[in-house]
Coordinates of N, CA and C in Angstrom, one line a residue:
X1 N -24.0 14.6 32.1 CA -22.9 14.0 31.4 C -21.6 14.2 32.1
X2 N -20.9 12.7 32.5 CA -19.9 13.3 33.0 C -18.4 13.8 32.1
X3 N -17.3 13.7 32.7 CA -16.1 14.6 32.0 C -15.4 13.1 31.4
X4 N -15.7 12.1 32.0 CA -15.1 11.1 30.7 C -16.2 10.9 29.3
X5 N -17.5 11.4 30.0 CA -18.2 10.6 28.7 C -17.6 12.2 27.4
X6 N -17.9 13.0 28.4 CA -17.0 14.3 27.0 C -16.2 14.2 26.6
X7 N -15.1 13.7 27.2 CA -13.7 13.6 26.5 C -13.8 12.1 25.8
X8 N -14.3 11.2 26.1 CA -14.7 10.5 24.9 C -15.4 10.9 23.4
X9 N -16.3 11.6 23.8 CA -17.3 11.8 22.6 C -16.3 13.2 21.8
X10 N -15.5 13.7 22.6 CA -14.4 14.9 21.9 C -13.7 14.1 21.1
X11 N -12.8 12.8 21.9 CA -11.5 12.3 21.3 C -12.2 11.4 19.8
X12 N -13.6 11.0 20.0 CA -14.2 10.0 19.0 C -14.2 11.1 17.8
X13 N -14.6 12.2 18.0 CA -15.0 13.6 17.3 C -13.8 13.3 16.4
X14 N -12.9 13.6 16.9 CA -11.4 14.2 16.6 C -11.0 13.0 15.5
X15 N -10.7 11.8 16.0 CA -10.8 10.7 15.4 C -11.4 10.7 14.1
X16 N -12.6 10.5 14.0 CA -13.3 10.3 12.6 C -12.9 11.7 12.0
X17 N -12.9 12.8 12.8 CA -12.5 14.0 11.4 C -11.5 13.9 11.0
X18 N -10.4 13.7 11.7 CA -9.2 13.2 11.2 C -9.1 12.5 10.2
X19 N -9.7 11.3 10.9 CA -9.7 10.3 9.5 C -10.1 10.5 7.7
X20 N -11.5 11.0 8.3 CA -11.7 11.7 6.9 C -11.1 12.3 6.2
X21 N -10.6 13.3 6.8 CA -9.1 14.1 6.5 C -7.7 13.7 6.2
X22 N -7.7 12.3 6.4 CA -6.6 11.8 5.9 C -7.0 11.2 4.3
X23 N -7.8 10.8 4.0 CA -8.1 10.4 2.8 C -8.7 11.6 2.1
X24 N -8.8 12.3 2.5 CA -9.5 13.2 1.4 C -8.7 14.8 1.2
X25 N -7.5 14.6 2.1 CA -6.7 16.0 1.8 C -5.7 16.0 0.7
X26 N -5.7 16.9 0.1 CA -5.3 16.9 -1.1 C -3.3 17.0 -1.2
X27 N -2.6 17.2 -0.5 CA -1.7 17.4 -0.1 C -1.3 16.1 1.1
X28 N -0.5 15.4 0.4 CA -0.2 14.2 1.1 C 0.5 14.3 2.4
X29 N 1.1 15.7 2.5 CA 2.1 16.2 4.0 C 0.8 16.1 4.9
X30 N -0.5 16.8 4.6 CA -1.7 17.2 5.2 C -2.1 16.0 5.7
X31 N -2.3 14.9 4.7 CA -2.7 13.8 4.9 C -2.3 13.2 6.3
X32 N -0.2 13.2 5.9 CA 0.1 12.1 7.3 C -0.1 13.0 8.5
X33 N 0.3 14.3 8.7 CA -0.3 15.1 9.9 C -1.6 14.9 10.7
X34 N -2.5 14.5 9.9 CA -3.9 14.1 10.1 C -4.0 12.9 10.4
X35 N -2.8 12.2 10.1 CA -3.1 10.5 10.5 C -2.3 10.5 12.1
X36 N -1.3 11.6 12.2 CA -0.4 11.5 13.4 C -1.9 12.1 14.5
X37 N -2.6 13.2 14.2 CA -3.9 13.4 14.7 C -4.5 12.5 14.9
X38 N -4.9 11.5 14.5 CA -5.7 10.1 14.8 C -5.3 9.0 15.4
X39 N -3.9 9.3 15.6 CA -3.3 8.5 16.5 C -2.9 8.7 18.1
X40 N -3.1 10.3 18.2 CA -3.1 10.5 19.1 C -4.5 10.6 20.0
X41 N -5.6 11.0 19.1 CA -7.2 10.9 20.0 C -7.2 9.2 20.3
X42 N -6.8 8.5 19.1 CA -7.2 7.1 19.6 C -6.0 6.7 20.9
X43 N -4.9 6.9 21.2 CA -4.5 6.8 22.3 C -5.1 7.3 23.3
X44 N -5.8 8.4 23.4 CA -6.6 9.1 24.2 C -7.8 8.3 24.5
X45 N -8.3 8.1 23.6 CA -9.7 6.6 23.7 C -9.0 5.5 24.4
X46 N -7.7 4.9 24.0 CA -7.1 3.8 24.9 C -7.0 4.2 26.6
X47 N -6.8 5.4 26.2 CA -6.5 5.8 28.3 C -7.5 5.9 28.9
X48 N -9.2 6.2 28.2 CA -10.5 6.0 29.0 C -10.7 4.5 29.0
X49 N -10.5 3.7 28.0 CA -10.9 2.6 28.4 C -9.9 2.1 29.3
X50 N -8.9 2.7 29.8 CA -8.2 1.7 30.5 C -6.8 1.4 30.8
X51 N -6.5 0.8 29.3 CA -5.6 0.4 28.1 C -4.3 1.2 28.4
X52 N -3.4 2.0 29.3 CA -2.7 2.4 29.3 C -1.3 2.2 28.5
X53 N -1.1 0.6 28.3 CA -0.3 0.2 27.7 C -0.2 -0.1 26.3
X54 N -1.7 0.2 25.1 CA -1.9 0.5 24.0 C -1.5 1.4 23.8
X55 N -2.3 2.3 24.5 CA -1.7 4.3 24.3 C -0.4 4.5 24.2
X56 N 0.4 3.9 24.9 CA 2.2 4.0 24.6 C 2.5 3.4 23.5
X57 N 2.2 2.2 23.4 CA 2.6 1.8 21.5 C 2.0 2.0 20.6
X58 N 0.7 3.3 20.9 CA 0.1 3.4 19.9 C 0.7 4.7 19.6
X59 N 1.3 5.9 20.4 CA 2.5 7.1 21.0 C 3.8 6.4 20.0
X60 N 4.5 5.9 21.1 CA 5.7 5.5 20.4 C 5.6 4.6 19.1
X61 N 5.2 3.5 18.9 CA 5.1 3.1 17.7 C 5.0 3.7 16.7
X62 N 3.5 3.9 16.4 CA 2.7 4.7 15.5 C 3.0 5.7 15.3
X63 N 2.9 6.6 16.1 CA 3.8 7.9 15.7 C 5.1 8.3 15.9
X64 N 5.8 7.8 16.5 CA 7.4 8.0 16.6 C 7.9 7.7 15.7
X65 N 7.4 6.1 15.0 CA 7.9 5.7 13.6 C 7.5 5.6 12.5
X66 N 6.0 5.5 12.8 CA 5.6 5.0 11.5 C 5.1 6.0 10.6
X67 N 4.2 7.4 11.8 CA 3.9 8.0 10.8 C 4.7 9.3 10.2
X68 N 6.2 9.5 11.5 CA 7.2 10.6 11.1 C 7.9 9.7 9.6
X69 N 7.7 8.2 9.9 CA 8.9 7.4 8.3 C 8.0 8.2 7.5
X70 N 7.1 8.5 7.3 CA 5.7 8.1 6.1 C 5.6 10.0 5.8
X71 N 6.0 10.7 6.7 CA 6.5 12.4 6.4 C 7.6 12.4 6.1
X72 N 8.5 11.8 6.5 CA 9.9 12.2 5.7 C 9.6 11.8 3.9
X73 N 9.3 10.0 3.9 CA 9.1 9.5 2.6 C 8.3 10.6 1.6
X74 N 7.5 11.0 2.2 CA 6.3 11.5 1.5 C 6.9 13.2 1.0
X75 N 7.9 13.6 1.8 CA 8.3 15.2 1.6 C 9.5 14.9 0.8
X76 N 10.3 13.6 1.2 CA 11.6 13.1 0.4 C 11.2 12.9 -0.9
X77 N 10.6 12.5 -1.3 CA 10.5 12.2 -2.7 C 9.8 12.7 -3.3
X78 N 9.9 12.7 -5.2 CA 9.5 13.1 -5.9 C 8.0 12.7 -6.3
X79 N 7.3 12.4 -6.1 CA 6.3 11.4 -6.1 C 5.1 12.4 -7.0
X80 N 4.8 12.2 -8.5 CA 4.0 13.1 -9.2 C 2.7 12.7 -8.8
X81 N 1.9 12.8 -7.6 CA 0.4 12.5 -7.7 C -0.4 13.1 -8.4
X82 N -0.5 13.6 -9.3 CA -1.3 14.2 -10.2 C -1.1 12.9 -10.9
X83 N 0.0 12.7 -11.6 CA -0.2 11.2 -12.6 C -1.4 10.1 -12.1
X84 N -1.0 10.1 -10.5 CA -1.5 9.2 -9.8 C -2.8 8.7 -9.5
X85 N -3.3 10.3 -9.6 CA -4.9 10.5 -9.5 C -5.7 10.4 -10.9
X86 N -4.9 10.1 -11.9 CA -5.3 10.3 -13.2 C -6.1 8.9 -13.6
X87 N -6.5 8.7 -13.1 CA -7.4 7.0 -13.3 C -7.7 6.9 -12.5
X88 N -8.3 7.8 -11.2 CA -9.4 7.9 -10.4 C -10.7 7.8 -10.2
X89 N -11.6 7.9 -11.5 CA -12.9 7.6 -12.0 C -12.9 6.3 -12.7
X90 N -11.9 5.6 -13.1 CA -11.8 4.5 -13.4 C -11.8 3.5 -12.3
X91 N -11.3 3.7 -11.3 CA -11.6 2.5 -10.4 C -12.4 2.9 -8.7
X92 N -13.2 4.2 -9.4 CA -14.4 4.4 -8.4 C -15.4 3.3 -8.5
X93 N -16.1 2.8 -9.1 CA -17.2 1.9 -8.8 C -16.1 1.0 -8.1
X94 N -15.2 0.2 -8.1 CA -14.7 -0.9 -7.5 C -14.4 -0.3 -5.9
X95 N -14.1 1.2 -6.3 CA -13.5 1.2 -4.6 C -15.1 1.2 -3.9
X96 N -16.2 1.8 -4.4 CA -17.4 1.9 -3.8 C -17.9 0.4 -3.5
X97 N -17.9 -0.4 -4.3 CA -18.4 -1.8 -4.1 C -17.5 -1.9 -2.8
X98 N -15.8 -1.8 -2.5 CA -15.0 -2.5 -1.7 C -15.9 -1.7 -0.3
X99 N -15.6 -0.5 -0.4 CA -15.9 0.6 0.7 C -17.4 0.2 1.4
X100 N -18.5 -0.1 0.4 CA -19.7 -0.4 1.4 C -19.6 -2.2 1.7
X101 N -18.6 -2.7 1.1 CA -18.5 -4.4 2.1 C -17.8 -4.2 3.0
X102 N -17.1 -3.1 3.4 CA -16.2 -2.7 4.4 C -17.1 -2.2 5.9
X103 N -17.6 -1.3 5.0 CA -18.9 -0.8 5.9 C -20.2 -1.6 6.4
X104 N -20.3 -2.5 5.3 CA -21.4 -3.8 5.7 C -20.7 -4.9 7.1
X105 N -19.5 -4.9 7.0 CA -18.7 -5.7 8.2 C -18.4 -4.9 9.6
X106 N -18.2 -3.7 9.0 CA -18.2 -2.6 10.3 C -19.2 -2.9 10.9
X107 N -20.2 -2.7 10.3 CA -21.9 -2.6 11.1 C -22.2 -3.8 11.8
X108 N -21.7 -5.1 10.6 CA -22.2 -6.2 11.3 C -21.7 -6.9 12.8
X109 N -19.9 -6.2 13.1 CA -19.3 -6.6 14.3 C -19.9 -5.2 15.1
X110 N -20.1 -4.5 15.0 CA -20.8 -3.3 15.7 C -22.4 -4.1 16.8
X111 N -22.9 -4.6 16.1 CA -23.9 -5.1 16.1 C -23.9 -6.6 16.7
X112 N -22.9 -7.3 16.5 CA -22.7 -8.2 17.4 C -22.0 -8.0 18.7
X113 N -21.2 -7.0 18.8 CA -20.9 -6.6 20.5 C -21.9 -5.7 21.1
X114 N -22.5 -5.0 20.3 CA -23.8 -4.0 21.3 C -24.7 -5.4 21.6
X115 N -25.0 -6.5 20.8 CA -25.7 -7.7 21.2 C -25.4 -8.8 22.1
X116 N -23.9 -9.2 21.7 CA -23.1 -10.4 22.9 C -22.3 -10.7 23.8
X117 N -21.8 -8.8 22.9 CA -20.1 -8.5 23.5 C -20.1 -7.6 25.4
X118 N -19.6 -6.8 25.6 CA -19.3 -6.1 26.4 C -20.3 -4.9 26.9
X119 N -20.7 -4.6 25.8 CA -21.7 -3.6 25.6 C -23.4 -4.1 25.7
X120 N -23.2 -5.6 25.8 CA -24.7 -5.9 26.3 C -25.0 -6.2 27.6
X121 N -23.9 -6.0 28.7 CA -24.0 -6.1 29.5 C -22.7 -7.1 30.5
X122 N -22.1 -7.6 29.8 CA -21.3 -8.6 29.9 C -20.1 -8.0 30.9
X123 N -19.5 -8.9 31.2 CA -18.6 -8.4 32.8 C -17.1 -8.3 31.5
X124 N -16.9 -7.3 31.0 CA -15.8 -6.5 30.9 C -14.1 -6.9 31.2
X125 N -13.4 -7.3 30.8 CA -12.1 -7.3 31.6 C -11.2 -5.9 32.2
X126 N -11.5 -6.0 33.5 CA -10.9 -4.6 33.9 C -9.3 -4.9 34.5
X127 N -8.3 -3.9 34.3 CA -7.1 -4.1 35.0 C -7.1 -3.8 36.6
X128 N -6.4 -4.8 37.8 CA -6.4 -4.1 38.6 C -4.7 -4.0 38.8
X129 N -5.0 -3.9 40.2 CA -3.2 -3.6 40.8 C -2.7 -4.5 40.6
X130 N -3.4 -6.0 41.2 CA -3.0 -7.0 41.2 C -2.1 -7.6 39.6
X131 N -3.4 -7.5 38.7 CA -3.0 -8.0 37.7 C -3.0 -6.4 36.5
X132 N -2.4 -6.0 36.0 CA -2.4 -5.2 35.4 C -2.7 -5.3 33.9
X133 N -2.9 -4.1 33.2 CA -3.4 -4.4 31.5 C -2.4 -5.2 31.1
X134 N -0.9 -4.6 30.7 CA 0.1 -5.6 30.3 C 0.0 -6.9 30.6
X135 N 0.1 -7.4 31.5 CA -0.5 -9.3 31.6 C -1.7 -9.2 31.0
X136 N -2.8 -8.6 31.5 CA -3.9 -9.1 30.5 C -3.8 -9.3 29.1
X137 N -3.4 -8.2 28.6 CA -3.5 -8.3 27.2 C -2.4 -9.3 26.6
X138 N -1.4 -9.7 27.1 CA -0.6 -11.1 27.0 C -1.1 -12.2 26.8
X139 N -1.9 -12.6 27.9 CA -2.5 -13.4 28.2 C -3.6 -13.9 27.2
X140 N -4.2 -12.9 26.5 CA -5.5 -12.7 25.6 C -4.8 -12.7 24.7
X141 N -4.1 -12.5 23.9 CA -3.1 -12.6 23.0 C -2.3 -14.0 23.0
X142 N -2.0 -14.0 23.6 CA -1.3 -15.8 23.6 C -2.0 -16.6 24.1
X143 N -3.3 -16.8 24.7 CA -4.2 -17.6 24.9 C -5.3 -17.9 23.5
X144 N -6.5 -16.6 23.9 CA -7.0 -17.0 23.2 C -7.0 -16.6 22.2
X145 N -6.5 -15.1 21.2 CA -6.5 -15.3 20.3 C -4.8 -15.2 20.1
X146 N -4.4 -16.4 19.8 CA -3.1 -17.0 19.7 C -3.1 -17.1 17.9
X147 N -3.9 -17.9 17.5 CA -4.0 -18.0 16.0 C -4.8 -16.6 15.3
X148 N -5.2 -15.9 15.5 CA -5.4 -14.4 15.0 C -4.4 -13.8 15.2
X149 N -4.0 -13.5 16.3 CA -2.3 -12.9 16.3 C -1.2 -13.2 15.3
X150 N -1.0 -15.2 15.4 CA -0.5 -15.7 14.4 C -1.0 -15.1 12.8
X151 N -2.2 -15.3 12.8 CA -2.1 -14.7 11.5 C -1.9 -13.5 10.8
X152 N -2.0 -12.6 12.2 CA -1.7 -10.8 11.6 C -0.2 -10.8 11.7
X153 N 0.4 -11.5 12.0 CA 2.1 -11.6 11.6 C 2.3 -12.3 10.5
X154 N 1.2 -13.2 9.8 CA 1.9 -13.5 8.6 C 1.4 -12.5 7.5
X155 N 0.5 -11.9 7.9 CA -0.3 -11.0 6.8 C 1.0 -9.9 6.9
X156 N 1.2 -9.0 8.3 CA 2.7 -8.4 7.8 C 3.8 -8.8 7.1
X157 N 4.1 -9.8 7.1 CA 5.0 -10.5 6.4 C 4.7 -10.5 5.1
X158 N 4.1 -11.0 4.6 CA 3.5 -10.8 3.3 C 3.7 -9.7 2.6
X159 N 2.9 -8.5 3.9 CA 3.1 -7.1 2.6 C 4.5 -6.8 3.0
X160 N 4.9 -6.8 3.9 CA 6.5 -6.8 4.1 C 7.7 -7.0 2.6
X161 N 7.1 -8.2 2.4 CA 7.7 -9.2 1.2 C 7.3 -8.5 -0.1
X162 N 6.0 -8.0 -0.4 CA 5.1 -7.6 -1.4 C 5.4 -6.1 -1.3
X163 N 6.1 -5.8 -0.5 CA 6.7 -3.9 -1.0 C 8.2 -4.3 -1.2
X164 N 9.1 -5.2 -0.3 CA 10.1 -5.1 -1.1 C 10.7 -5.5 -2.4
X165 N 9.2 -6.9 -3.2 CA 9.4 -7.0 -4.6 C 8.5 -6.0 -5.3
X166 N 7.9 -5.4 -5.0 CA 7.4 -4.3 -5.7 C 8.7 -3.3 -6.2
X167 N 9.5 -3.1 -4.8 CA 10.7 -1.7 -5.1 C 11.9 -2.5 -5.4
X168 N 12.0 -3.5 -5.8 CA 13.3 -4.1 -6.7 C 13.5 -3.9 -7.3
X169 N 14.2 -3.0 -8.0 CA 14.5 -2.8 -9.8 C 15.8 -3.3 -10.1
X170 N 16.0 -3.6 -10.8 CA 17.0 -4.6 -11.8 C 17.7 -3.6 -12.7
X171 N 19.3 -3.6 -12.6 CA 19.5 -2.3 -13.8 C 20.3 -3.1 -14.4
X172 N 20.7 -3.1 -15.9 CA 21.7 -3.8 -16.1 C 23.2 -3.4 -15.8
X173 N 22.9 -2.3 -15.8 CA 24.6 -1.8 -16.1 C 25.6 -1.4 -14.1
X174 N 24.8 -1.6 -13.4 CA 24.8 -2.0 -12.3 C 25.4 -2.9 -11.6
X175 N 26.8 -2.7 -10.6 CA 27.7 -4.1 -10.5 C 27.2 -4.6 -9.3
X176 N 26.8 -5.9 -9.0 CA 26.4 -6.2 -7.8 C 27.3 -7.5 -7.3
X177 N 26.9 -7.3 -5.8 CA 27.2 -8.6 -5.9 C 27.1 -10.0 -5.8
X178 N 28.0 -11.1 -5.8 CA 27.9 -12.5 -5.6 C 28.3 -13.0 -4.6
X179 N 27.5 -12.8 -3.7 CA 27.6 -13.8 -2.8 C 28.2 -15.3 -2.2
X180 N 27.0 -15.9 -2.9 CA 28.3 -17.4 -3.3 C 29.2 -17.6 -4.0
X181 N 29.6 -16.9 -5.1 CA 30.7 -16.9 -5.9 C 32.1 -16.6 -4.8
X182 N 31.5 -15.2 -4.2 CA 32.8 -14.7 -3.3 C 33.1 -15.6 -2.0
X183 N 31.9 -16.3 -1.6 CA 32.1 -17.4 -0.1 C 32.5 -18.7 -0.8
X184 N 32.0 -19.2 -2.2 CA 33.4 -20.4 -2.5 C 34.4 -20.3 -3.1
X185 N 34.6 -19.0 -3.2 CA 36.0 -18.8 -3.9 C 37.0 -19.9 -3.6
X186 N 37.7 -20.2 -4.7 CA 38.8 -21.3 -4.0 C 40.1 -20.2 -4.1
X187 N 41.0 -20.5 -3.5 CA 42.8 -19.7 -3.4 C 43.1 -20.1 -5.0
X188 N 43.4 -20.7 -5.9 CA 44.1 -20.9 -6.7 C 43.1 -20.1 -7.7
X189 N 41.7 -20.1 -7.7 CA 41.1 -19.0 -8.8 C 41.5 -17.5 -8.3
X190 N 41.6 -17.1 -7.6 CA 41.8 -16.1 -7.0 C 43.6 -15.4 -7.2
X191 N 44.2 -16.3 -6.8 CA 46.0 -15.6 -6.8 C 46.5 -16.4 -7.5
X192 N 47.3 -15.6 -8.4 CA 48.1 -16.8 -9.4 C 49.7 -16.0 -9.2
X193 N 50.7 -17.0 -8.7 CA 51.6 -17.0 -7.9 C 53.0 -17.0 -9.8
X194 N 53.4 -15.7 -10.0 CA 53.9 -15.8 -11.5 C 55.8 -15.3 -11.0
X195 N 56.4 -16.2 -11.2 CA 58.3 -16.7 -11.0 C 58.5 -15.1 -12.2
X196 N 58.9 -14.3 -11.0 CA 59.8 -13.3 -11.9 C 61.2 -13.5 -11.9
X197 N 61.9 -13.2 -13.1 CA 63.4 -13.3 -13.1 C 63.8 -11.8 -12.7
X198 N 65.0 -11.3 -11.9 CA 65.6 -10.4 -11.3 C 66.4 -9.6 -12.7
X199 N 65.4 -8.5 -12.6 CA 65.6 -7.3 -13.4 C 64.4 -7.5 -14.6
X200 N 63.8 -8.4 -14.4 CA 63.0 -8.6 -15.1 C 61.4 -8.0 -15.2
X201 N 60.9 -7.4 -15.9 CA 59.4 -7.1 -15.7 C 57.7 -8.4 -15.9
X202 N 57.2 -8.2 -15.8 CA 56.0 -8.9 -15.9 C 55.5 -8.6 -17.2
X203 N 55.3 -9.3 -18.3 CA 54.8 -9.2 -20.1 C 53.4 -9.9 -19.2
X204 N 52.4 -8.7 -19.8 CA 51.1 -9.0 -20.1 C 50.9 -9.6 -21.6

């Protein structure tokens, strides 16, 4: 066995326990720690396959932002998960139904690349000098899968949209403001120009 196939089968190791460990630790600080853990072995899996330029946005991105936002959030706030967990047996059969169609799809793309993909023999896209991963993966991306791409930007979008009307709350007593009210203001609603006489005061 050579020293990539180890440090593959380590970083894979590390990876799925991680993962496990992000859903199943009890302590949500624990949790994202464990997800920053799985982001780093899978960068590690990106640098044997190749991929040098995943492993950096999977580095900076993922963990610089998303999963330090998601430890601050999570230690910032008051967040009673005990309430949270409290209807947890109630929507176990649905997560189990969701979890093995999840698992029935894993297996079935698993099973069509050990069959058609890369893994059955097929000539691989490698980076060279010439052309490096950055253009490849461009290229594959705005080529052919141009409309998958498209669509994982509107699916972002979506929950983008679907967390910020989720966290809208409405207070009444709350002064906000008007926008168009304050950009059509006209001058004469606004200043009212009142003839004082000398020595005189202003009667409300």
């Amino acid at each position: 066995m050579t020293v990539i196939a180890i440090a593959f089968y380590l970083l894979a190791l590390v990876t799925l326990a991680s993962g496990l460990m992000v859903i199943t630790a009890k302590n949500p600080v624990h949790s994202v720690l464990y997800l920053i853990l799985a982001f780093f072995s899978s960068a590690g899996l990106f640098i044997l396959l190749g991929a040098e330029f995943l492993a950096m946005l999977l580095v900076v991105v993922y963990v610089g932002a998303v999963a330090v936002l998601f430890l601050f959030v999570v230690m910032m706030l008051d967040v009673d998960f005990v309430k949270l967990r409290q209807g947890f047996a109630n929507y176990l059969p649905i997560g189990l139904v969701v979890g093995l169609v999840l698992m029935g799809e894993l297996v079935a793309i698993s099973i069509a690349v050990a069959t058609k993909g890369a893994a059955a023999g097929n000539q691989p896209l490698v980076a060279t000098a010439a052309e490096p991963n950055i253009k490849m993966i461009g290229h594959a991306l705005y080529s052919t899968y141009i409309y998958l791409f498209e669509a994982a930007g509107f699916v972002l979008l979506v929950a983008m949209v679907g967390a910020i009307v989720l966290t809208l709350r409405t207070r009444p007593n709350v002064k906000r403001q008007d926008i168009f009210s304050q950009v059509t203001r006209r001058r004469k609603d606004a200043v009212e120009i009142v003839p004082v006489k000398t020595g005189e005061g202003i009667s409300e």
